[in-house]
Structures are given as C-alpha cells and as structure tokens.
XYZ file of C-alpha atoms in Angstrom:
521
model
C 0.314 -0.335 -0.051
C 1.044 3.656 -0.852
C 0.208 5.989 2.133
C 0.140 9.194 0.099
C -0.999 8.593 -3.381
C -2.256 12.627 -3.774
C 1.390 14.101 -2.499
C 2.323 11.172 -5.348
C -0.157 12.850 -7.474
C 1.129 16.408 -6.665
C 4.916 16.372 -6.735
C 4.697 14.248 -10.518
C 2.709 17.262 -11.807
C 4.895 19.821 -10.084
C 8.480 18.099 -11.309
C 6.033 17.546 -14.858
C 5.527 21.189 -15.282
C 8.567 22.371 -14.428
C 10.450 20.631 -17.021
C 7.906 22.681 -19.292
C 8.760 25.891 -17.712
C 13.198 24.655 -17.922
C 13.014 23.034 -21.323
C 9.812 24.871 -24.147
C 11.737 26.759 -26.016
C 14.802 26.839 -24.361
C 18.334 25.430 -25.659
C 19.730 23.089 -22.963
C 22.070 24.385 -20.047
C 22.023 24.370 -16.403
C 18.460 23.271 -17.064
C 19.328 19.391 -17.050
C 21.344 19.064 -13.576
C 18.217 21.066 -12.118
C 15.950 18.847 -13.427
C 17.605 15.989 -12.083
C 18.534 17.508 -9.101
C 14.202 18.056 -8.740
C 13.642 14.839 -9.506
C 16.052 13.521 -6.712
C 14.533 15.933 -4.321
C 10.617 14.874 -4.793
C 11.673 11.176 -4.963
C 13.557 11.739 -1.582
C 10.756 13.741 0.031
C 8.124 11.165 -0.622
C 10.637 8.390 0.403
C 10.420 10.146 3.745
C 6.884 10.858 4.134
C 6.411 6.582 3.215
C 9.041 5.954 6.090
C 10.961 4.209 2.605
C 15.010 4.289 3.465
C 17.352 3.701 0.333
C 20.006 1.040 0.008
C 23.260 2.546 0.905
C 24.841 1.061 -1.915
C 22.213 3.077 -4.284
C 23.519 6.496 -2.710
C 26.627 5.824 -4.576
C 25.342 6.062 -7.545
C 24.460 9.694 -6.889
C 28.135 10.386 -7.686
C 28.500 9.536 -11.167
C 25.148 11.295 -11.460
C 25.722 14.680 -9.903
C 29.121 15.191 -11.510
C 27.348 13.468 -15.287
C 24.643 16.105 -14.884
C 26.627 19.296 -13.636
C 29.040 18.441 -16.665
C 26.654 18.830 -19.459
C 26.518 22.907 -19.009
C 30.092 22.640 -18.341
C 31.614 21.630 -21.863
C 29.454 22.541 -24.899
C 30.983 20.028 -27.721
C 28.257 18.313 -29.113
C 29.420 14.471 -28.571
C 30.473 14.466 -24.820
C 27.493 17.045 -24.214
C 25.234 14.449 -25.612
C 27.164 11.599 -23.595
C 27.191 12.978 -20.196
C 23.557 13.700 -20.748
C 22.596 9.776 -21.894
C 24.679 8.372 -19.001
C 23.198 10.731 -16.387
C 19.942 9.587 -17.831
C 21.375 6.245 -17.401
C 22.267 6.454 -13.655
C 18.829 7.764 -12.628
C 16.908 4.286 -14.173
C 19.819 2.344 -12.499
C 19.215 4.723 -8.916
C 15.408 4.387 -9.812
C 15.638 0.068 -10.089
C 17.898 -0.050 -7.382
C 16.814 2.177 -4.888
C 15.717 -0.193 -2.359
C 17.870 -3.443 -3.201
C 21.399 -1.707 -4.231
C 22.572 -4.248 -5.265
C 23.725 -2.703 -8.974
C 27.051 -3.644 -8.836
C 26.252 -7.993 -8.484
C 24.385 -6.800 -11.865
C 25.563 -9.152 -15.250
C 24.895 -7.633 -18.563
C 21.624 -9.694 -18.358
C 20.213 -8.003 -15.678
C 20.790 -4.758 -16.652
C 18.231 -5.240 -19.767
C 15.832 -6.903 -17.537
C 15.442 -4.656 -14.427
C 15.382 -1.944 -16.678
C 12.866 -3.358 -19.093
C 10.572 -4.392 -15.849
C 10.813 -0.516 -15.228
C 9.757 0.931 -18.293
C 6.518 -1.739 -17.996
C 6.155 -0.086 -13.930
C 6.254 3.261 -15.880
C 2.761 2.286 -17.465
C 1.095 -0.343 -14.841
C 2.570 1.010 -11.617
C 0.009 4.442 -11.811
C -2.970 2.706 -13.114
C -2.668 0.406 -9.964
C -2.650 2.877 -7.786
C -5.765 4.697 -9.265
C -7.220 1.067 -8.401
C -6.684 0.882 -5.314
C -7.435 3.999 -4.382
C -10.979 3.634 -5.876
C -11.372 0.399 -3.841
C -10.523 2.050 -0.104
C -13.408 3.201 2.017
C -13.448 6.918 1.304
C -13.173 8.552 4.712
C -15.795 11.231 5.959
C -12.982 13.748 5.496
C -12.062 13.217 1.825
C -15.277 13.122 0.870
C -15.862 16.749 2.061
C -12.443 17.475 -0.193
C -13.885 16.013 -3.159
C -17.734 17.096 -2.835
C -15.192 20.851 -2.489
C -13.282 19.872 -4.825
C -15.608 18.789 -7.635
C -18.087 22.160 -6.804
C -14.999 24.204 -7.424
C -14.614 22.275 -10.513
C -18.193 22.945 -11.353
C -18.291 26.773 -10.254
C -15.605 27.711 -12.559
C -16.904 26.127 -15.400
C -19.629 27.546 -15.091
C -18.584 30.830 -14.205
C -16.278 31.588 -17.544
C -19.317 31.356 -20.852
C -21.354 34.134 -18.134
C -18.286 35.884 -17.536
C -17.195 36.183 -21.324
C -20.981 37.562 -22.533
C -21.157 40.008 -19.771
C -17.522 41.003 -20.330
C -18.268 40.869 -23.812
C -21.540 43.351 -23.878
C -19.477 45.247 -20.826
C -16.784 46.075 -23.823
C -18.492 47.140 -26.149
C -20.146 49.787 -23.688
C -17.210 51.907 -22.646
C -14.157 51.589 -24.635
C -11.860 52.478 -21.483
C -13.244 48.888 -19.873
C -12.041 47.494 -23.657
C -8.874 48.519 -23.616
C -8.847 47.477 -20.269
C -10.433 43.736 -20.923
C -7.961 43.442 -24.094
C -4.360 44.131 -21.865
C -5.743 41.800 -19.508
C -6.293 39.164 -21.975
C -2.774 39.977 -23.720
C -0.942 38.967 -20.905
C -2.761 34.721 -21.460
C -2.016 35.152 -24.598
C -5.330 33.383 -25.891
C -4.047 32.859 -29.591
C -1.475 30.474 -27.820
C -4.235 28.367 -26.968
C -3.321 25.194 -29.440
C 0.229 25.352 -27.483
C -1.254 25.747 -24.329
C -3.406 22.629 -24.822
C -0.018 20.982 -26.466
C 2.096 21.707 -23.410
C -0.509 21.035 -21.169
C -1.367 17.229 -22.702
C 2.518 16.028 -22.277
C 2.893 18.244 -18.513
C -0.044 15.546 -17.708
C 1.913 12.426 -19.779
C 4.877 13.231 -18.075
C 2.982 13.607 -14.424
C 1.562 9.464 -15.030
C 5.439 8.303 -15.889
C 7.030 10.650 -13.112
C 4.396 8.686 -11.062
C 5.009 5.332 -12.628
C 9.259 6.015 -11.783
C 8.038 7.165 -8.234
C 6.262 4.059 -7.986
C 8.730 1.731 -8.725
C 11.832 3.646 -7.138
C 10.362 3.055 -3.777
C 7.925 -0.389 -3.884
C 9.396 -2.343 -6.193
C 12.853 -1.878 -6.393
C 13.806 -4.057 -3.478
C 12.406 -6.809 -6.513
C 15.832 -6.577 -8.534
C 16.348 -9.654 -11.096
C 19.441 -11.217 -10.985
C 21.025 -14.132 -12.866
C 21.927 -16.179 -10.622
C 25.617 -16.998 -10.776
C 24.553 -21.217 -10.485
C 22.502 -20.777 -13.229
C 23.833 -19.098 -16.088
C 21.863 -17.002 -18.761
C 23.119 -19.532 -21.843
C 23.965 -22.816 -20.128
C 27.484 -24.095 -20.978
C 27.260 -25.907 -24.384
C 30.515 -26.290 -26.475
C 33.412 -28.363 -25.196
C 36.472 -27.707 -24.193
C 38.322 -28.705 -26.883
C 36.342 -26.789 -30.046
C 36.807 -23.805 -27.832
C 40.471 -24.572 -28.319
C 40.827 -25.110 -31.629
C 38.946 -21.984 -32.136
C 41.120 -19.817 -30.123
C 44.675 -21.140 -31.191
C 43.637 -20.738 -34.768
C 42.402 -16.620 -33.674
C 46.153 -16.650 -31.884
C 48.007 -17.865 -34.619
C 46.131 -15.564 -37.140
C 46.627 -12.734 -34.904
C 50.109 -13.252 -33.860
C 51.067 -13.576 -38.169
C 49.387 -9.749 -38.763
C 51.441 -8.776 -35.566
C 54.741 -9.981 -37.077
C 53.370 -8.248 -40.429
C 52.964 -4.625 -38.061
C 56.114 -5.218 -36.648
C 58.375 -5.516 -39.838
C 56.393 -3.062 -42.401
C 54.344 -0.569 -39.493
C 57.001 -0.270 -36.496
C 59.553 -0.496 -38.656
C 59.629 3.108 -39.773
C 58.984 4.801 -43.063
C 61.419 2.917 -45.049
C 60.234 -0.208 -44.143
C 56.928 1.416 -45.801
C 57.357 3.092 -48.467
C 59.298 -0.088 -49.942
C 56.101 -1.513 -50.499
C 55.059 1.287 -52.463
C 52.921 3.448 -49.416
C 52.878 6.647 -47.891
C 52.413 6.959 -44.372
C 49.652 9.399 -44.813
C 48.118 5.819 -47.347
C 49.372 3.293 -45.020
C 47.352 4.915 -42.181
C 43.996 5.591 -44.248
C 44.427 1.748 -44.750
C 42.027 -0.708 -42.472
C 41.988 1.893 -39.288
C 38.750 1.427 -38.641
C 38.849 -2.807 -39.737
C 41.630 -3.069 -36.512
C 39.181 -0.932 -34.077
C 36.568 -3.187 -35.657
C 38.149 -6.350 -34.424
C 39.743 -5.584 -30.707
C 36.081 -4.517 -30.147
C 34.983 -8.344 -31.908
C 37.448 -9.978 -29.920
C 35.912 -8.749 -26.787
C 32.773 -9.746 -27.597
C 34.109 -13.105 -28.511
C 36.103 -14.076 -25.225
C 33.202 -12.910 -23.510
C 31.226 -15.593 -25.704
C 33.591 -18.103 -25.353
C 33.359 -17.597 -21.586
C 29.681 -17.901 -21.120
C 29.846 -21.029 -23.364
C 32.297 -23.950 -22.998
C 32.531 -26.061 -20.434
C 35.941 -25.742 -18.301
C 35.378 -28.675 -15.946
C 38.855 -29.261 -15.093
C 41.513 -26.998 -13.892
C 43.617 -28.272 -16.939
C 40.573 -26.699 -19.197
C 40.680 -23.420 -17.171
C 44.884 -22.810 -17.359
C 43.848 -23.522 -21.202
C 41.558 -21.262 -21.635
C 42.818 -18.393 -20.098
C 46.243 -18.519 -21.459
C 45.020 -18.798 -24.860
C 42.326 -15.907 -23.493
C 45.852 -14.036 -22.212
C 47.279 -14.409 -25.474
C 44.375 -13.302 -27.883
C 44.349 -10.133 -25.500
C 48.155 -9.206 -26.119
C 48.220 -9.124 -29.514
C 44.508 -7.436 -30.103
C 46.363 -5.060 -27.591
C 49.043 -4.746 -29.918
C 46.415 -4.461 -32.496
C 45.413 -1.174 -31.238
C 48.714 0.046 -30.859
C 49.134 -0.323 -34.396
C 45.485 1.291 -35.150
C 46.551 4.562 -32.994
C 49.070 4.967 -34.938
C 47.998 4.976 -38.027
C 45.514 7.553 -36.181
C 48.056 9.521 -35.679
C 50.283 8.769 -38.865
C 46.297 10.177 -40.790
C 46.387 12.983 -37.734
C 49.479 14.018 -38.801
C 49.086 15.009 -42.494
C 45.458 15.722 -42.587
C 44.757 17.312 -39.169
C 42.703 16.992 -35.946
C 39.176 16.061 -35.811
C 36.342 15.127 -33.462
C 36.140 11.341 -34.687
C 39.224 11.058 -35.000
C 40.319 12.319 -31.181
C 37.109 10.118 -30.039
C 38.836 6.833 -31.716
C 42.073 7.714 -29.725
C 40.322 8.023 -26.481
C 38.180 4.795 -27.331
C 41.195 2.860 -28.007
C 42.047 3.204 -24.485
C 39.386 2.501 -22.856
C 38.850 -0.530 -24.559
C 42.329 -2.270 -24.477
C 42.144 -1.522 -20.429
C 38.785 -2.805 -20.695
C 40.176 -5.807 -22.227
C 43.199 -6.431 -19.797
C 40.262 -6.225 -17.453
C 38.546 -9.342 -19.143
C 41.570 -11.229 -18.820
C 41.581 -10.331 -15.078
C 38.863 -11.445 -14.487
C 38.756 -14.161 -15.958
C 41.677 -15.534 -14.230
C 39.957 -14.788 -11.056
C 37.080 -16.841 -12.560
C 34.747 -13.221 -11.583
C 33.831 -12.848 -15.608
C 30.251 -12.280 -13.867
C 31.884 -8.776 -13.144
C 32.268 -8.172 -16.347
C 28.984 -5.459 -16.880
C 30.519 -3.500 -13.507
C 33.400 -3.067 -15.654
C 32.342 -2.225 -18.973
C 29.808 0.469 -17.248
C 33.362 1.859 -15.345
C 34.842 2.046 -18.719
C 31.725 3.715 -20.713
C 31.719 6.134 -17.879
C 35.770 6.759 -17.688
C 35.497 7.224 -21.740
C 33.008 9.971 -20.663
C 34.557 11.596 -18.060
C 37.589 11.776 -20.409
C 36.577 13.148 -23.228
C 35.288 16.081 -20.325
C 38.840 16.870 -18.770
C 39.938 16.179 -22.592
C 38.106 19.683 -23.960
C 37.880 17.627 -27.635
C 37.876 20.934 -28.861
C 40.189 22.817 -27.137
C 42.529 19.474 -27.959
C 41.630 19.503 -31.585
C 42.611 23.196 -31.879
C 45.859 22.725 -30.380
C 46.634 20.289 -32.133
C 46.440 21.718 -35.460
C 47.541 25.125 -34.557
C 50.555 22.844 -33.392
C 50.561 21.721 -37.121
C 50.433 24.462 -38.455
C 53.811 26.021 -36.945
C 55.721 22.834 -37.877
C 54.711 23.562 -41.245
C 51.456 22.310 -42.243
C 47.990 24.218 -43.351
C 45.633 25.175 -41.140
C 42.221 24.223 -41.971
C 40.314 27.804 -40.791
C 36.634 26.577 -41.641
C 36.965 23.350 -39.361
C 37.782 25.797 -36.229
C 34.560 27.122 -37.239
C 32.422 24.719 -36.900
C 33.990 24.145 -33.458
C 31.859 24.589 -29.805
C 33.145 27.727 -27.548
C 35.194 25.283 -25.601
C 38.041 26.106 -28.734
C 37.864 29.739 -27.389
C 40.505 29.649 -25.215
C 42.985 27.592 -26.543
C 42.537 30.124 -29.503
C 42.462 33.316 -27.256
C 45.820 31.823 -25.621
C 47.896 31.082 -29.265
C 46.025 34.728 -30.301
C 47.857 36.513 -28.060
C 51.031 35.424 -28.560
C 53.782 37.556 -29.688
C 55.705 35.143 -31.337
C 52.866 33.846 -32.986
C 53.408 34.109 -37.421
C 51.432 37.204 -39.054
C 50.079 34.657 -41.728
C 48.755 32.196 -38.524
C 47.527 35.357 -36.604
C 45.629 36.334 -39.435
C 44.017 32.807 -39.396
C 43.261 33.099 -35.889
C 41.480 36.335 -36.163
C 39.428 35.055 -38.788
C 37.481 31.965 -36.106
C 37.655 34.309 -33.298
C 35.826 37.221 -35.341
C 33.076 34.305 -35.530
C 33.122 33.325 -32.459
C 32.606 37.219 -31.427
C 29.654 37.602 -33.873
C 26.817 40.094 -32.572
C 23.487 38.751 -31.877
C 21.126 38.501 -34.188
C 18.216 38.797 -31.540
C 17.787 41.536 -29.227
C 16.254 38.890 -26.881
C 18.274 38.017 -23.762
C 19.263 34.634 -23.938
C 17.251 32.649 -20.935
C 19.097 31.651 -17.306
C 17.776 27.973 -18.262
C 20.264 28.393 -20.950
C 22.792 29.320 -19.046
C 26.178 27.308 -20.342
C 29.066 27.588 -18.364
C 31.558 27.642 -21.370
C 29.204 29.608 -23.021
C 29.905 32.430 -20.691
C 33.571 31.729 -20.381
C 34.239 32.461 -24.125
C 32.319 35.391 -24.406
C 34.100 36.256 -21.151
C 37.646 36.087 -22.760
C 36.284 37.295 -26.172
C 35.300 40.967 -24.289
C 38.609 42.680 -24.023
C 39.368 42.083 -27.773
C 35.320 42.959 -28.970
C 36.388 45.909 -30.695
C 39.326 44.765 -33.106
C 37.792 41.338 -34.104
C 33.982 43.485 -34.977
C 35.980 45.271 -37.241
C 36.951 42.532 -39.205
C 33.194 41.023 -39.469
C 31.170 42.673 -42.655
C 27.454 41.945 -42.801
C 25.981 41.281 -46.302
C 23.601 38.185 -47.916
C 21.643 37.515 -44.283
C 24.947 36.059 -42.624
C 28.289 37.470 -41.328
C 31.456 37.596 -43.512
C 34.907 38.072 -41.946
C 37.619 39.907 -44.858
C 41.321 39.169 -44.220
C 43.562 40.833 -46.854
C 43.458 38.067 -49.075
C 39.650 36.869 -48.893
C 36.137 36.699 -47.485
C 35.583 33.282 -45.555
C 32.072 33.133 -44.678
C 31.316 32.269 -40.785
C 27.971 30.060 -42.019
C 29.485 26.861 -41.127
C 29.775 28.653 -37.422
C 28.626 25.686 -34.969
C-alpha cells in the first residue's frame, strides 16, 4: 500500500510542470542539472513521507549522476554533451530500479536489460494499479468532503467562464476604456496561443503519469531486483573445451601473423612502408576502422566463448585462460597499431572530433580487454558488466577532462607551426570550448603574422553579434559560452572591425579573401 497517493500525484505534477518551465523553447544548459536535482528531491521527499530508506549501495550512484549532470553545462562539444546527458539518464534509471535493493554491483549485462525493461513496464502499470487500489479503499468523511469541495469548485469555474465571457463582451462594447483594459488583461494570457497551451498541458499530464510510475517503482518495487543466478547462467555452457581450444588457437595464430607483419612493416619505420609502395599517410588511411572493429569483436568473441564453454577440469580452465591472455595481448598490439595509424593520419590531415573520439575509445577498450583477462583468471567474469559500466563512465569523463574541441584546436595550430596548412573552416565548426585555446595562441607575440590573421578569422566568427535582442534565458546558462564571451570581451572591437554583414550572414574580411561564418557551429 502506498500511504500518500495524493502527494505522489502532486509532486509528479509539479515536477512535470517544472520540466516545461525549464525546457520549453529553451536551449539546454543548466536546466538539465537542475531538473535532475528536482526529480531526486521529489523522490527523497516522498520516500521520507512513506518511511522508506534507500539502500546504502544505491546512494553511491548519486556521485556519477551528479558529476555528469554538472558537466552537461560545462562542456559545449556536442558528442561529449550527448554522452553526459545519456549517461546521467542511465544512472538515474539505475538509481530508480535499484533504490531499495542496492545490488547493482552484482549485475550482469542481462540484469541491466531485464531491470530496465521492468522499470519501463512499471511506468505504465503501477499508476493504474494505484488508482484502482485508491478507488477500492472506503473513503473517509474528511476525504469525501474534500472531494465534494473540489468538484464543486471545478463545476463553479466551468459555469462561470461562459457567463463572464458574455457579460464582459457586452460591457466592453459599452465602454471603450473598459474594453481597452479588458484587452490588456487578456493579452497577459496570450489566448492566440491556445493550441500551444493545450499541447503543453497534454504532455505535462503524460509526463506526470510516467514520473509517478517511476517514483512508485523506486519506492515500492525496486527491492525486487532481477539478478541472474551465478549457478544458473542465462545461457548454460554447451560447447566443449576442445572445440573452444581449436578456435582460440586458430584466432591467436592469425593475430600473431598479422602482428608480425605490423612489426616488420609498420613499427619498422617509414623506409619499410615506402618499400611496399605506400606513404605514411596512405598506409595510415588503410584499415584503421577495421583494426578497431577487430579489437571490439575480439572482446565480444572472448566473452561469448567464456560463457558457453565447459571448463570442468583445472587443465581446461588454465588452457582457456592462457589462450585468452594470448588473444588479449595480440589485440592490444593491434590496438597500438591502430593508434599509430590514426596518429599518422592526423599528422598528415589534421585532427578532427571523430579521430579524437577514436583515440580515447581505443585506450578504454584496451583497458577493458585487460580487465576481462584479470576477471577470467580470477573466475569472476560475472563482474564484466560492472567493468563495462566503469569503462563507459571513464570514456565520457575522459572526453570532458580532455576538452575535445580545445585539444583539436591546440593540435591543429601546433601542426601549422611545424609547416602544415591550417583548416580555418573546420575551426569555425567547433564549440565555445575552443575559444580559450584560440585566444592563448592569438595573444602569443611569437606567432607568425599569417597564422595570427587566420586565428583572427576564427575568433571574429566566435564574436559575431547576436541576431536577436532577446536575452538568453537563465535556464540556458552554459559555462562554456559565458567563459568564451568573457574572454572575447577585451578583443571585441578589434574583431568586430573584421566583420561585414551581407547576404544575411556574417563574413570575415582578410587581406587575401572573405570567409563566411555560416559554417560556425
């Protein structure tokens, strides 16, 4: 039994309305972190009123949840922000379905899927159950009187609206001063936006329903966590140790041959690559994606065979572990090869977001592969889900710490100082995270005049005046944007002198050409 259903509906309704207040026609900023805090506050208030306490282990999830929520308005680079938002929602969902049980550290991959599915079902089912149970309860006299007053008030409002409309229209026709005052009063409500209000009211009610379902699941059903028993795995082993040994040995031999080729022709230096008819950049372009795919598929391959292979004797377990260690070692060398190929490609063509993501991803994939070997040796492969969760969180936090757009800016300018060409149009596609690095080089007195002019083009586009006089709502506050504007302020006049307005967009005029800021992100 849920003791305070009215408070549940009220908190859910207020929380849903605050979602509309924070996000409707506003770009995401600090609003996401505030809303996560509001949802958590509403849940803890209800938990206290219901006399329910969360499991201590579940409270640890608040650390990554809070950190990721804050980072959503710290970094402006799109993929980093996307990961921060996505993982914050994932940790919020995990907190909801493990609120009372707190056994998330014991989850396998299948447990995450099953418990998330249960949460989704309960979003739809539990509010209906609560309404039915509430109706079956004999109403108290106080509750009956409250309902009568509420229904009476509602009927009175419905009856009063058409009557007031009739008399107000007649009085407005009789007196122009009253008519003007009535029009001013009605303009406050923007009656012309009635379809919008109906749409927003509808999704607020729908969100109220789903929020109540999530809160009900967290406070009443989250102690029933579905965990796959270690004694009865989801997929029982069915493959013999001999068959697995043959497969692993075959793959290890193939990878060893490939690694031997890599040591001879790739790690051996430019002379060996040129001997085969390839330049460094051409060699780097070939097969990078395939090598990363091989590493990722090897991880899945190792996990699958670990789950389906019978290993009854000590010899069988040692054989499997030895072959797994050899496989991971070879895959790590392949990852180093892919890392080197990407570095060469970047040196030839410059740094981009996708190439930077790939660098960080390969590091965490390698760490996850090593973790899998450690888990296999300790016979704790059921903990892989936790290791994968930590690796995913580490990947996202690494992108935040690295500052992807700032890193790309630094690397590409450094290439230019070594004699390579700078792609200014690509710099214009980066976010405000790049501004501090751009200004660092722009203010360097040792910078060549040509490079200084190129950086002024990029900074001028970042400093373009707003096309609208409407101030940015506080809900859209973003630390990266505010910091960039503050840093650009001392140079605003110099940069503005480079800007011209034509064809409905801003252009930067240099001594050699005019560059459009339309590609600016």
